[in-house]
Amino acid sequence: MSIFKNNLKNISCALFIVALPACSFVISDDWPLLTADPLWVELEKTKNSDVEAEVINTVVLSDPILSKSPYAATALPLIDVRVMLDKIERDLPYQAHNMAKALDMFDAAGKEDKALYWRGVEIEKSQVNEFRGELLMIKHQIMDNDQAVVERQLTNVLLMKVEEITPDAPNSLDLTLMEQPELSLGSDLFNNQMVVAANPYAAKAGLEILRRGGSAVDAAIAVETTLSLVEPQSSGIGGGAFLLHFDPNKSFAEQLNFYDGRETAPMAATPDHFKSITEIPGNVKLDAVYGGLSVGVPGALAALKMAHEKHGILPWEEVFEPAIKLAEEGFVVSERLEHYITIDQKLKLVPASRDYFYDHKGEPLKAGYLLKNPKQAAVLRRVATEGISAFYTGDIAEKIV
C-alpha cells in the first residue's frame, strides 16, 4: 500500500493499493479462510471474561449457529494445515530476525527514547502474535486427528519458537510514553508534501515528482512504477490495483474519486481451468500457474492512466522518469527482497526469473547487490512514450501471454 499527500497549496491525496495475481513470480499468499468462532465473537461483545456458564448457555441456545461446536463450520483439510505450517515454518526465522533488530535498536536507544523504540518491538510482536493465533487454531483443529501426528509435533515446536522470540516489556519502561507523538504538532518538517511508500526508493521517486510541481496522482505513478522494480514480490504493473483520490477544492459530489484497476479473467479462461489440471485438491500443477490463462488481465496501468487524465499535472512521460532511471542505473537489493527470493524455490524453474534473481553460481541475490533491469526500463519507456496501449497490445502483450 502506498499513500501520497501533496500539501503544496491545498491538500489533495491519493491512496494506491496494488494487488498482484496470485500466481505472480514470487510467493503466493493463498490462505484458507479463517473465521472467528461465533461464540467467541458473542462473548467479546460482553467485554466480560467472567461470564457464568448459565449465561453462555443462554447465548448458545438463542442462536442456532452458536450451538455448533467450536470450528465445526471451519474445519480445515489436513493438506491446508500442512500448507499453513510450511509457510509459518518458512517465515518465522525472518520474523525472528526482524524482532532481534528491533530489540537491538531498543537496547541502543537513550533512556528518554526507550519507550518510542519499544513501540517498534511491539509492532514486531503483533506479527508474531498472528503466527501464534494461527498455530493455536491449528492445534485445536488437529488435536483429535489420528493422521496428524507429524503436524501436531511441528505445531508444538513452532509454538515454542514463537514464545522464545517474544520478549516481555521491561518493568522499568513507562509504556505511557509510547503514546507520545514522534513529531510535535508545531513541526514544519512536512508542511509542504509527504510521500509514504513500502520502499525508500519509491518514496524518493514520489517526492521528486512532487518537487517538480506534480500532483498526488503524478507522485502515485512514480511510486508504483518504482515499486514494480524494487519490490516485485508485492507490487507491479502486471497486477491489479485500487486508487482513491481526494480533493477538498472540488464540490462535495466531486471530492472523492475511486478508480477500479483490479484484474479481469482472460477471455479464453474457463471456471474449470484450474480444476481440470489439478491432481490433488488444494495443489495446482505448475502447468496451470505459468501462461496467460492463469493470470488476470492487469489493471494497474489502466487505473493510473484514468486517474492521470483527470488529476495529473505533469506530462505522462515525465512521471515515469524516476523508475526508468533506476532500472537502468540499478538499485540495491533490500533484505526483504532477498528473503522472498530465497524462500521461493519456484523462481529457479523459470529461466527468466532464474537469470534475474540468481547470480552466476546459482545462488539467490543477497541484500546489498546492485541489480539492474534494462528490459523493464525499456517497457516503462514505451509505456511512457506510446501510452498504455503499448502494454496491453502488440509485442509486449504477446510476450506476456
Short mmCIF file of C-alpha atoms in Angstrom, two decimals, residues 26-247:
data_model
loop_
_atom_site.label_atom_id
_atom_site.label_comp_id
_atom_site.label_asym_id
_atom_site.label_seq_id
_atom_site.Cartn_x
_atom_site.Cartn_y
_atom_site.Cartn_z
CA VAL A 26 7.21 -14.57 -6.19
CA ILE A 27 5.40 -16.09 -3.22
CA SER A 28 1.69 -16.77 -3.43
CA ASP A 29 -0.46 -15.71 -0.48
CA ASP A 30 -3.30 -18.20 -0.95
CA TRP A 31 -4.55 -18.95 2.55
CA PRO A 32 -7.57 -20.86 3.84
CA LEU A 33 -10.31 -18.53 5.05
CA LEU A 34 -10.12 -18.26 8.83
CA THR A 35 -13.22 -17.07 10.68
CA ALA A 36 -13.70 -16.45 14.37
CA ASP A 37 -15.88 -18.85 16.29
CA PRO A 38 -19.33 -17.20 16.70
CA LEU A 39 -19.38 -17.86 20.44
CA TRP A 40 -16.07 -16.04 20.86
CA VAL A 41 -17.49 -13.08 18.96
CA GLU A 42 -20.59 -13.03 21.15
CA LEU A 43 -18.55 -13.22 24.33
CA GLU A 44 -16.22 -10.47 23.12
CA LYS A 45 -19.23 -8.19 22.80
CA THR A 46 -19.98 -8.64 26.50
CA LYS A 47 -16.49 -7.37 27.42
CA ASN A 48 -16.66 -9.72 30.40
CA SER A 49 -14.21 -12.59 30.75
CA ASP A 50 -16.07 -13.96 33.79
CA VAL A 51 -19.32 -14.86 32.07
CA GLU A 52 -21.11 -17.57 34.02
CA ALA A 53 -21.93 -20.89 32.40
CA GLU A 54 -25.67 -20.27 32.52
CA VAL A 55 -25.23 -17.01 30.61
CA ILE A 56 -23.15 -18.81 27.99
CA ASN A 57 -25.82 -21.48 27.64
CA THR A 58 -28.45 -18.79 27.14
CA VAL A 59 -26.38 -17.22 24.40
CA VAL A 60 -25.84 -20.55 22.67
CA LEU A 61 -29.48 -21.56 22.76
CA SER A 62 -30.63 -18.19 21.46
CA ASP A 63 -28.81 -18.65 18.16
CA PRO A 64 -28.69 -21.98 16.29
CA ILE A 65 -25.36 -21.04 14.74
CA LEU A 66 -23.77 -20.67 18.17
CA SER A 67 -24.95 -24.09 19.27
CA LYS A 68 -22.39 -25.72 16.98
CA SER A 69 -19.13 -26.89 18.47
CA PRO A 70 -16.12 -24.57 18.04
CA TYR A 71 -14.71 -24.66 14.50
CA ALA A 72 -17.48 -27.01 13.39
CA ALA A 73 -18.02 -24.88 10.28
CA THR A 74 -14.38 -24.06 9.69
CA ALA A 75 -12.63 -27.44 9.79
CA LEU A 76 -9.51 -27.33 7.66
CA PRO A 77 -8.41 -30.21 5.44
CA LEU A 78 -5.11 -31.68 6.56
CA ILE A 79 -3.47 -30.58 3.32
CA ASP A 80 -4.35 -26.96 4.11
CA VAL A 81 -2.93 -27.38 7.60
CA ARG A 82 0.35 -28.55 6.07
CA VAL A 83 0.43 -25.54 3.75
CA MET A 84 -0.10 -23.19 6.70
CA LEU A 85 2.56 -24.88 8.81
CA ASP A 86 5.06 -24.81 5.95
CA LYS A 87 4.54 -21.08 5.50
CA ILE A 88 4.87 -20.34 9.21
CA GLU A 89 8.00 -22.51 9.47
CA ARG A 90 9.47 -20.69 6.48
CA ASP A 91 8.61 -17.15 7.61
CA LEU A 92 9.29 -17.45 11.34
CA PRO A 93 13.11 -17.11 11.06
CA TYR A 94 12.66 -13.91 9.07
CA GLN A 95 10.31 -12.56 11.75
CA ALA A 96 12.79 -13.57 14.46
CA HIS A 97 15.46 -11.60 12.59
CA ASN A 98 13.20 -8.52 12.50
CA MET A 99 12.46 -8.91 16.20
CA ALA A 100 16.17 -9.10 17.01
CA LYS A 101 16.82 -5.93 15.01
CA ALA A 102 14.02 -4.09 16.83
CA LEU A 103 15.40 -5.21 20.20
CA ASP A 104 18.92 -4.10 19.22
CA MET A 105 17.58 -0.64 18.34
CA PHE A 106 15.73 -0.52 21.65
CA ASP A 107 18.86 -1.51 23.59
CA ALA A 108 20.92 1.13 21.80
CA ALA A 109 18.39 3.93 22.36
CA GLY A 110 18.86 6.55 25.03
CA LYS A 111 16.79 6.42 28.20
CA GLU A 112 14.46 9.18 27.03
CA ASP A 113 13.76 7.32 23.76
CA LYS A 114 13.32 3.81 25.15
CA ALA A 115 9.52 3.90 25.06
CA LEU A 116 9.40 5.06 21.47
CA TYR A 117 11.77 2.31 20.35
CA TRP A 118 9.80 -0.28 22.30
CA ARG A 119 6.87 0.63 20.09
CA GLY A 120 8.85 -0.87 17.21
CA VAL A 121 9.26 -4.06 19.23
CA GLU A 122 5.51 -4.17 19.83
CA ILE A 123 4.89 -3.89 16.10
CA GLU A 124 7.07 -6.94 15.51
CA LYS A 125 5.31 -8.73 18.39
CA SER A 126 1.98 -8.16 16.66
CA GLN A 127 3.31 -10.02 13.62
CA VAL A 128 4.48 -12.89 15.82
CA ASN A 129 1.09 -12.95 17.54
CA GLU A 130 -0.52 -13.63 14.17
CA PHE A 131 1.59 -16.77 13.93
CA ARG A 132 0.62 -17.70 17.49
CA GLY A 133 -3.08 -17.35 16.72
CA GLU A 134 -2.83 -19.47 13.59
CA LEU A 135 -0.85 -22.16 15.40
CA LEU A 136 -3.31 -22.32 18.28
CA MET A 137 -6.17 -22.65 15.82
CA ILE A 138 -4.33 -25.45 14.00
CA LYS A 139 -3.56 -27.18 17.30
CA HIS A 140 -7.24 -27.18 18.21
CA GLN A 141 -8.32 -28.46 14.80
CA ILE A 142 -5.94 -31.43 14.65
CA MET A 143 -5.88 -32.50 18.30
CA ASP A 144 -8.15 -35.49 17.60
CA ASN A 145 -6.88 -36.29 14.12
CA ASP A 146 -5.00 -39.61 14.21
CA GLN A 147 -3.39 -38.83 10.85
CA ALA A 148 -1.88 -35.55 12.04
CA VAL A 149 0.92 -36.86 14.27
CA VAL A 150 3.68 -35.01 12.42
CA GLU A 151 1.57 -31.87 12.14
CA ARG A 152 0.90 -31.84 15.91
CA GLN A 153 4.61 -32.18 16.65
CA LEU A 154 5.53 -29.37 14.25
CA THR A 155 2.78 -27.15 15.64
CA ASN A 156 4.12 -27.57 19.18
CA VAL A 157 7.70 -26.90 18.06
CA LEU A 158 6.65 -23.72 16.25
CA LEU A 159 4.63 -22.55 19.25
CA MET A 160 7.73 -22.93 21.42
CA LYS A 161 9.77 -20.92 18.92
CA VAL A 162 7.12 -18.21 18.93
CA GLU A 163 7.36 -17.98 22.71
CA GLU A 164 11.18 -17.89 22.55
CA ILE A 165 11.29 -14.85 20.27
CA THR A 166 8.52 -12.90 22.04
CA PRO A 167 10.02 -10.57 24.67
CA ASP A 168 8.22 -9.18 27.69
CA ALA A 169 8.10 -5.45 28.27
CA PRO A 170 10.81 -4.32 30.74
CA ASN A 171 9.40 -3.50 34.18
CA SER A 172 11.27 -0.20 34.20
CA LEU A 173 9.67 1.01 30.98
CA ASP A 174 6.94 3.65 31.16
CA LEU A 175 4.63 2.39 28.43
CA THR A 176 2.52 5.56 28.52
CA LEU A 177 5.40 7.31 26.78
CA MET A 178 4.72 5.15 23.73
CA GLU A 179 1.67 7.30 23.09
CA GLN A 180 3.70 10.47 22.64
CA PRO A 181 3.92 11.68 19.03
CA GLU A 182 7.36 11.47 17.49
CA LEU A 183 6.87 14.92 15.97
CA SER A 184 5.36 17.90 17.74
CA LEU A 185 2.23 19.46 16.30
CA GLY A 186 4.19 22.61 15.61
CA SER A 187 6.78 20.89 13.46
CA ASP A 188 7.17 22.27 9.96
CA LEU A 189 9.10 19.25 8.71
CA PHE A 190 6.25 18.04 6.50
CA ASN A 191 4.36 21.25 5.84
CA ASN A 192 4.72 21.05 2.05
CA GLN A 193 4.47 17.46 0.90
CA MET A 194 4.88 13.90 2.08
CA VAL A 195 5.17 10.51 0.43
CA VAL A 196 4.72 7.21 2.24
CA ALA A 197 5.65 4.02 0.42
CA ALA A 198 6.80 0.47 1.11
CA ASN A 199 10.35 1.13 -0.11
CA PRO A 200 12.68 4.15 0.24
CA TYR A 201 13.42 4.22 -3.49
CA ALA A 202 9.70 4.55 -4.21
CA ALA A 203 9.18 7.27 -1.61
CA LYS A 204 12.08 9.27 -3.09
CA ALA A 205 10.65 8.88 -6.58
CA GLY A 206 7.29 10.26 -5.48
CA LEU A 207 8.92 13.14 -3.63
CA GLU A 208 10.97 14.01 -6.70
CA ILE A 209 7.80 14.33 -8.77
CA LEU A 210 6.11 16.49 -6.12
CA ARG A 211 9.11 18.81 -6.05
CA ARG A 212 8.77 19.24 -9.79
CA GLY A 213 5.26 20.54 -9.19
CA GLY A 214 3.44 17.30 -9.82
CA SER A 215 0.13 16.27 -8.29
CA ALA A 216 -0.55 13.46 -5.85
CA VAL A 217 -1.52 11.21 -8.77
CA ASP A 218 1.69 12.10 -10.61
CA ALA A 219 3.59 11.01 -7.50
CA ALA A 220 1.50 7.84 -7.24
CA ILE A 221 2.54 6.81 -10.75
CA ALA A 222 6.22 7.41 -9.96
CA VAL A 223 5.93 5.41 -6.75
CA GLU A 224 4.08 2.48 -8.31
CA THR A 225 6.41 2.14 -11.29
CA THR A 226 9.37 2.23 -8.90
CA LEU A 227 7.81 -0.34 -6.55
CA SER A 228 7.29 -2.56 -9.58
CA LEU A 229 11.06 -2.58 -9.93
CA VAL A 230 12.35 -2.72 -6.34
CA GLU A 231 9.54 -4.74 -4.72
CA PRO A 232 8.32 -7.13 -7.44
CA GLN A 233 7.04 -9.63 -4.86
CA SER A 234 4.31 -7.20 -3.75
CA SER A 235 3.76 -4.58 -6.44
CA GLY A 236 3.88 -4.35 -10.18
CA ILE A 237 2.42 -3.01 -13.39
CA GLY A 238 1.46 -6.61 -14.13
CA GLY A 239 -1.08 -6.66 -11.31
CA GLY A 240 -4.34 -5.02 -10.32
CA ALA A 241 -4.99 -2.02 -8.12
CA PHE A 242 -7.41 0.36 -6.46
CA LEU A 243 -6.84 4.12 -6.41
CA LEU A 244 -8.71 6.57 -4.19
CA HIS A 245 -8.26 10.30 -4.80
CA PHE A 246 -9.50 13.12 -2.54
CA ASP A 247 -9.56 16.80 -3.49
#
